[in-house]
Amino acid sequence: MSDSIISVEHLFKSVTDSTGTLDILRDIDFVLKARETVAIVGASGSGKSTLLSIIAGLDTPTRGTVRLAGQDLFAMNEDERAELRAQKLGFVFQSFQLLGNLNALENVMLPLELAGKRDARPAATEMLARVGLAQRLGHYPKVLSGGEQQRVALARAFVVKPAVLLVDEPTGSLDFATGEKVMELMFDLNREQGTTLVLVTHDSAIAARCARSITLEAGQMLG
C-alpha cells in the first residue's frame, strides 16, 4: 500500500519467567495510512501499551515486525532505530517524561537540538504558544500542573513535525476540561501537520473521535 505509514506484520510478544510463558500480543497484523487517526482500545492488561512501545521501536517483538515509512524497524540496530524515531516519530508517554532540570522551553527545544536544527528556540517558543503556554516558558516541570506538563509533552512531540504521533492514555491524569483541550489540540495539529495519530485509550468517547479503532482483548485483535 503506497500511502501506508505503519505496517504491523504478524506481531507476537511473549515474556518468560519462573512461572512460565505469558503471551502479551498474539498475531497482531494491520496497516495504517498516512494522516489516519486511530484508537487502540481494550481493557487494562490487553497489551495496548506494549503494542505502542513496539510500534515506536522502544520494545522488541518475539516474532513479526513493524515497518515505519517502509523501513523494517527490527532489521535495524538500536542506534538506527533511534535515528529513524527522531526523524519520523513523536511519543507522548503517560508519565510525560519531561526532564526536571530543563524548563518548558528547553524541554521542547531538546529534540530540535538533537536533530541539529538551528531554529530550535523560535520553533519551540511558537509551539508552546500554540498549546497555550506562552507565559510558562521558563517554568520547570515541578511547578507546572499535570495539564500543563501534558501540553509541554505534546509541544515537544509536535515541534519536530513527526510523520506519526503515538500517545499513551492522553487524558488519563487530566480533569475533564483540560482533557478536552488536550484532545482538541491533538486533532487540530493532526489536521494541520498531516500527522498520523495513534492513541492508546480506555475512553470510548476519545476512541469515537478517531476515524478508526483497533480493539485488543487478551493480546489479540478483535474483528
mmCIF file of C-alpha atoms in Angstrom:
data_model
loop_
_atom_site.group_PDB
_atom_site.id
_atom_site.type_symbol
_atom_site.label_atom_id
_atom_site.label_comp_id
_atom_site.label_asym_id
_atom_site.label_seq_id
_atom_site.Cartn_x
_atom_site.Cartn_y
_atom_site.Cartn_z
ATOM 1 C CA MET A 1 0.000 0.000 0.000
ATOM 2 C CA SER A 2 1.780 3.096 -1.251
ATOM 3 C CA ASP A 3 0.343 5.536 1.295
ATOM 4 C CA SER A 4 0.881 3.303 4.346
ATOM 5 C CA ILE A 5 2.995 4.837 7.098
ATOM 6 C CA ILE A 6 2.911 1.945 9.610
ATOM 7 C CA SER A 7 2.700 -1.751 8.783
ATOM 8 C CA VAL A 8 2.412 -4.135 11.756
ATOM 9 C CA GLU A 9 3.114 -7.635 10.473
ATOM 10 C CA HIS A 10 2.102 -10.761 12.437
ATOM 11 C CA LEU A 11 3.420 -9.419 15.728
ATOM 12 C CA PHE A 12 3.874 -11.694 18.743
ATOM 13 C CA LYS A 13 5.258 -10.730 22.161
ATOM 14 C CA SER A 14 5.855 -13.221 24.978
ATOM 15 C CA VAL A 15 7.725 -12.996 28.259
ATOM 16 C CA THR A 16 9.003 -15.979 30.222
ATOM 17 C CA ASP A 17 9.807 -16.203 33.918
ATOM 18 C CA SER A 18 9.892 -18.906 36.586
ATOM 19 C CA THR A 19 6.112 -19.343 36.422
ATOM 20 C CA GLY A 20 6.061 -19.981 32.678
ATOM 21 C CA THR A 21 5.413 -18.017 29.483
ATOM 22 C CA LEU A 22 2.928 -15.160 29.191
ATOM 23 C CA ASP A 23 1.667 -14.194 25.728
ATOM 24 C CA ILE A 24 1.188 -10.414 25.712
ATOM 25 C CA LEU A 25 0.472 -9.999 21.980
ATOM 26 C CA ARG A 26 -0.640 -12.689 19.545
ATOM 27 C CA ASP A 27 -0.568 -12.274 15.767
ATOM 28 C CA ILE A 28 -1.284 -8.539 15.561
ATOM 29 C CA ASP A 29 -1.497 -7.516 11.916
ATOM 30 C CA PHE A 30 -2.701 -4.192 10.443
ATOM 31 C CA VAL A 31 -1.703 -1.251 8.233
ATOM 32 C CA LEU A 32 -2.139 2.457 8.989
ATOM 33 C CA LYS A 33 -2.284 5.105 6.282
ATOM 34 C CA ALA A 34 -0.644 8.487 6.408
ATOM 35 C CA ARG A 35 -2.824 11.128 8.142
ATOM 36 C CA GLU A 36 -5.077 8.488 9.740
ATOM 37 C CA THR A 37 -6.415 8.869 13.309
ATOM 38 C CA VAL A 38 -6.552 5.516 15.100
ATOM 39 C CA ALA A 39 -7.505 4.483 18.633
ATOM 40 C CA ILE A 40 -6.081 1.307 20.166
ATOM 41 C CA VAL A 41 -8.628 0.240 22.764
ATOM 42 C CA GLY A 42 -9.115 -2.585 25.227
ATOM 43 C CA ALA A 43 -9.221 -3.408 28.917
ATOM 44 C CA SER A 44 -6.243 -2.886 31.202
ATOM 45 C CA GLY A 45 -3.692 -5.618 30.543
ATOM 46 C CA SER A 46 -4.851 -6.281 26.974
ATOM 47 C CA GLY A 47 -1.450 -5.346 25.504
ATOM 48 C CA LYS A 48 -2.205 -1.793 24.299
ATOM 49 C CA SER A 49 0.848 -0.032 25.741
ATOM 50 C CA THR A 50 3.157 -2.903 24.768
ATOM 51 C CA LEU A 51 1.925 -2.641 21.175
ATOM 52 C CA LEU A 52 2.524 1.117 21.176
ATOM 53 C CA SER A 53 6.069 0.641 22.510
ATOM 54 C CA ILE A 54 6.835 -1.924 19.789
ATOM 55 C CA ILE A 55 5.463 0.379 17.066
ATOM 56 C CA ALA A 56 7.835 3.043 18.421
ATOM 57 C CA GLY A 57 10.755 0.610 18.388
ATOM 58 C CA LEU A 58 11.197 1.032 22.145
ATOM 59 C CA ASP A 59 10.348 -2.632 22.768
ATOM 60 C CA THR A 60 11.073 -5.649 20.562
ATOM 61 C CA PRO A 61 8.622 -8.350 19.438
ATOM 62 C CA THR A 62 9.180 -12.073 19.923
ATOM 63 C CA ARG A 63 8.128 -12.612 16.295
ATOM 64 C CA GLY A 64 6.925 -10.418 13.463
ATOM 65 C CA THR A 65 7.955 -6.890 12.611
ATOM 66 C CA VAL A 66 6.903 -3.267 12.191
ATOM 67 C CA ARG A 67 7.640 -1.182 9.108
ATOM 68 C CA LEU A 68 7.726 2.573 9.575
ATOM 69 C CA ALA A 69 7.617 4.508 6.294
ATOM 70 C CA GLY A 70 8.615 1.262 4.565
ATOM 71 C CA GLN A 71 11.622 0.566 6.796
ATOM 72 C CA ASP A 72 11.789 -2.593 8.911
ATOM 73 C CA LEU A 73 12.398 -1.375 12.473
ATOM 74 C CA PHE A 74 13.752 -4.687 13.707
ATOM 75 C CA ALA A 75 16.209 -5.179 10.860
ATOM 76 C CA MET A 76 17.961 -2.131 12.338
ATOM 77 C CA ASN A 77 20.248 -1.820 15.336
ATOM 78 C CA GLU A 78 19.247 0.370 18.284
ATOM 79 C CA ASP A 79 21.117 3.439 17.011
ATOM 80 C CA GLU A 80 19.466 3.189 13.590
ATOM 81 C CA ARG A 81 16.040 2.797 15.205
ATOM 82 C CA ALA A 82 16.677 5.838 17.392
ATOM 83 C CA GLU A 83 17.655 7.890 14.337
ATOM 84 C CA LEU A 84 14.520 6.865 12.416
ATOM 85 C CA ARG A 85 12.403 7.580 15.502
ATOM 86 C CA ALA A 86 13.914 11.065 15.745
ATOM 87 C CA GLN A 87 13.039 11.715 12.097
ATOM 88 C CA LYS A 88 9.544 10.230 11.955
ATOM 89 C CA LEU A 89 8.013 9.719 15.414
ATOM 90 C CA GLY A 90 6.639 11.727 18.279
ATOM 91 C CA PHE A 91 5.752 9.888 21.501
ATOM 92 C CA VAL A 92 3.744 11.219 24.443
ATOM 93 C CA PHE A 93 4.075 8.945 27.475
ATOM 94 C CA GLN A 94 1.511 8.591 30.268
ATOM 95 C CA SER A 95 4.116 9.956 32.678
ATOM 96 C CA PHE A 96 5.084 12.816 30.300
ATOM 97 C CA GLN A 97 8.850 12.066 30.661
ATOM 98 C CA LEU A 98 9.821 15.737 30.920
ATOM 99 C CA LEU A 99 13.355 16.440 32.104
ATOM 100 C CA GLY A 100 13.150 18.040 35.533
ATOM 101 C CA ASN A 101 16.370 20.041 35.153
ATOM 102 C CA LEU A 102 15.092 21.765 31.995
ATOM 103 C CA ASN A 103 12.367 24.391 31.839
ATOM 104 C CA ALA A 104 9.376 24.120 29.479
ATOM 105 C CA LEU A 105 11.150 25.898 26.620
ATOM 106 C CA GLU A 106 14.311 23.801 26.999
ATOM 107 C CA ASN A 107 12.291 20.554 27.110
ATOM 108 C CA VAL A 108 10.623 21.442 23.799
ATOM 109 C CA MET A 109 13.874 22.671 22.228
ATOM 110 C CA LEU A 110 15.682 19.425 23.082
ATOM 111 C CA PRO A 111 14.513 17.201 20.177
ATOM 112 C CA LEU A 112 15.189 20.016 17.708
ATOM 113 C CA GLU A 113 18.691 20.492 19.089
ATOM 114 C CA LEU A 114 19.343 16.740 18.951
ATOM 115 C CA ALA A 115 18.263 16.816 15.303
ATOM 116 C CA GLY A 116 20.709 19.655 14.611
ATOM 117 C CA LYS A 117 18.020 22.275 13.864
ATOM 118 C CA ARG A 118 19.229 25.863 14.079
ATOM 119 C CA ASP A 119 15.845 27.446 14.771
ATOM 120 C CA ALA A 120 15.169 25.432 17.937
ATOM 121 C CA ARG A 121 14.350 28.380 20.222
ATOM 122 C CA PRO A 122 11.847 30.235 17.984
ATOM 123 C CA ALA A 123 10.200 26.990 16.866
ATOM 124 C CA ALA A 124 9.834 25.756 20.462
ATOM 125 C CA THR A 125 8.554 29.165 21.614
ATOM 126 C CA GLU A 126 5.934 29.185 18.851
ATOM 127 C CA MET A 127 4.760 25.639 19.633
ATOM 128 C CA LEU A 128 4.436 26.374 23.360
ATOM 129 C CA ALA A 129 2.354 29.438 22.491
ATOM 130 C CA ARG A 130 0.248 27.175 20.260
ATOM 131 C CA VAL A 131 -0.542 24.951 23.273
ATOM 132 C CA GLY A 132 -1.355 27.968 25.468
ATOM 133 C CA LEU A 133 1.870 28.119 27.473
ATOM 134 C CA ALA A 134 3.466 31.326 26.165
ATOM 135 C CA GLN A 135 3.635 32.628 29.758
ATOM 136 C CA ARG A 136 5.232 29.458 31.155
ATOM 137 C CA LEU A 137 8.389 29.128 29.028
ATOM 138 C CA GLY A 138 10.784 29.494 31.951
ATOM 139 C CA HIS A 139 8.875 27.257 34.364
ATOM 140 C CA TYR A 140 10.247 23.857 35.383
ATOM 141 C CA PRO A 141 8.082 20.705 35.386
ATOM 142 C CA LYS A 142 7.813 20.602 39.189
ATOM 143 C CA VAL A 143 5.840 23.899 39.215
ATOM 144 C CA LEU A 144 3.603 23.013 36.257
ATOM 145 C CA SER A 145 0.208 21.357 36.727
ATOM 146 C CA GLY A 146 -0.493 17.936 35.218
ATOM 147 C CA GLY A 147 -2.366 19.558 32.330
ATOM 148 C CA GLU A 148 0.497 21.971 31.681
ATOM 149 C CA GLN A 149 3.050 19.154 31.736
ATOM 150 C CA GLN A 150 0.880 17.223 29.265
ATOM 151 C CA ARG A 151 0.815 20.235 26.946
ATOM 152 C CA VAL A 152 4.605 20.639 27.182
ATOM 153 C CA ALA A 153 4.936 16.943 26.265
ATOM 154 C CA LEU A 154 2.603 17.452 23.292
ATOM 155 C CA ALA A 155 4.533 20.541 22.165
ATOM 156 C CA ARG A 156 7.785 18.589 22.386
ATOM 157 C CA ALA A 157 6.312 15.766 20.306
ATOM 158 C CA PHE A 158 4.772 18.040 17.659
ATOM 159 C CA VAL A 159 7.607 20.559 17.313
ATOM 160 C CA VAL A 160 9.601 18.152 15.130
ATOM 161 C CA LYS A 161 6.535 17.730 12.847
ATOM 162 C CA PRO A 162 6.571 13.927 13.091
ATOM 163 C CA ALA A 163 5.002 11.699 10.459
ATOM 164 C CA VAL A 164 3.498 9.669 13.318
ATOM 165 C CA LEU A 165 2.431 10.687 16.821
ATOM 166 C CA LEU A 166 1.969 7.888 19.376
ATOM 167 C CA VAL A 167 0.109 8.846 22.549
ATOM 168 C CA ASP A 168 -0.420 6.599 25.590
ATOM 169 C CA GLU A 169 -3.634 7.424 27.540
ATOM 170 C CA PRO A 170 -3.661 11.124 26.551
ATOM 171 C CA THR A 171 -6.127 12.257 29.230
ATOM 172 C CA GLY A 172 -5.529 9.619 31.901
ATOM 173 C CA SER A 173 -4.260 12.056 34.539
ATOM 174 C CA LEU A 174 -6.249 15.135 33.498
ATOM 175 C CA ASP A 175 -9.537 16.641 34.634
ATOM 176 C CA PHE A 176 -12.347 16.672 32.056
ATOM 177 C CA ALA A 177 -11.946 20.286 30.893
ATOM 178 C CA THR A 178 -8.164 20.033 30.494
ATOM 179 C CA GLY A 179 -8.541 16.656 28.802
ATOM 180 C CA GLU A 180 -10.944 18.183 26.275
ATOM 181 C CA LYS A 181 -8.450 20.964 25.482
ATOM 182 C CA VAL A 182 -5.620 18.451 25.048
ATOM 183 C CA MET A 183 -7.726 16.311 22.685
ATOM 184 C CA GLU A 184 -8.764 19.328 20.596
ATOM 185 C CA LEU A 185 -5.131 20.318 20.335
ATOM 186 C CA MET A 186 -4.023 16.866 19.172
ATOM 187 C CA PHE A 187 -6.678 16.652 16.475
ATOM 188 C CA ASP A 188 -6.021 20.251 15.354
ATOM 189 C CA LEU A 189 -2.310 19.566 14.990
ATOM 190 C CA ASN A 190 -3.059 16.245 13.269
ATOM 191 C CA ARG A 191 -5.076 18.117 10.630
ATOM 192 C CA GLU A 192 -2.611 20.994 10.285
ATOM 193 C CA GLN A 193 0.566 18.909 10.029
ATOM 194 C CA GLY A 194 -0.878 15.766 8.399
ATOM 195 C CA THR A 195 0.462 13.640 11.229
ATOM 196 C CA THR A 196 -0.801 10.073 11.651
ATOM 197 C CA LEU A 197 -2.251 9.963 15.168
ATOM 198 C CA VAL A 198 -2.259 6.697 17.146
ATOM 199 C CA LEU A 199 -3.872 6.847 20.595
ATOM 200 C CA VAL A 200 -3.954 4.165 23.269
ATOM 201 C CA THR A 201 -7.056 4.808 25.338
ATOM 202 C CA HIS A 202 -9.693 3.142 27.508
ATOM 203 C CA ASP A 203 -12.019 6.130 26.942
ATOM 204 C CA SER A 204 -14.764 5.274 24.423
ATOM 205 C CA ALA A 205 -15.510 8.968 23.788
ATOM 206 C CA ILE A 206 -11.896 9.584 22.696
ATOM 207 C CA ALA A 207 -11.916 6.441 20.562
ATOM 208 C CA ALA A 208 -15.109 7.619 18.858
ATOM 209 C CA ARG A 209 -13.336 10.794 17.700
ATOM 210 C CA CYS A 210 -10.793 8.746 15.754
ATOM 211 C CA ALA A 211 -11.543 7.599 12.214
ATOM 212 C CA ARG A 212 -10.775 4.007 13.209
ATOM 213 C CA SER A 213 -10.417 1.773 16.270
ATOM 214 C CA ILE A 214 -8.315 -1.342 16.822
ATOM 215 C CA THR A 215 -9.579 -3.417 19.759
ATOM 216 C CA LEU A 216 -7.286 -5.717 21.727
ATOM 217 C CA GLU A 217 -8.519 -8.443 24.043
ATOM 218 C CA ALA A 218 -6.029 -10.655 25.891
ATOM 219 C CA GLY A 219 -3.341 -9.717 23.359
ATOM 220 C CA GLN A 220 -5.414 -10.443 20.241
ATOM 221 C CA MET A 221 -7.167 -8.166 17.771
ATOM 222 C CA LEU A 222 -10.949 -8.431 17.652
ATOM 223 C CA GLY A 223 -12.839 -8.143 14.366
#
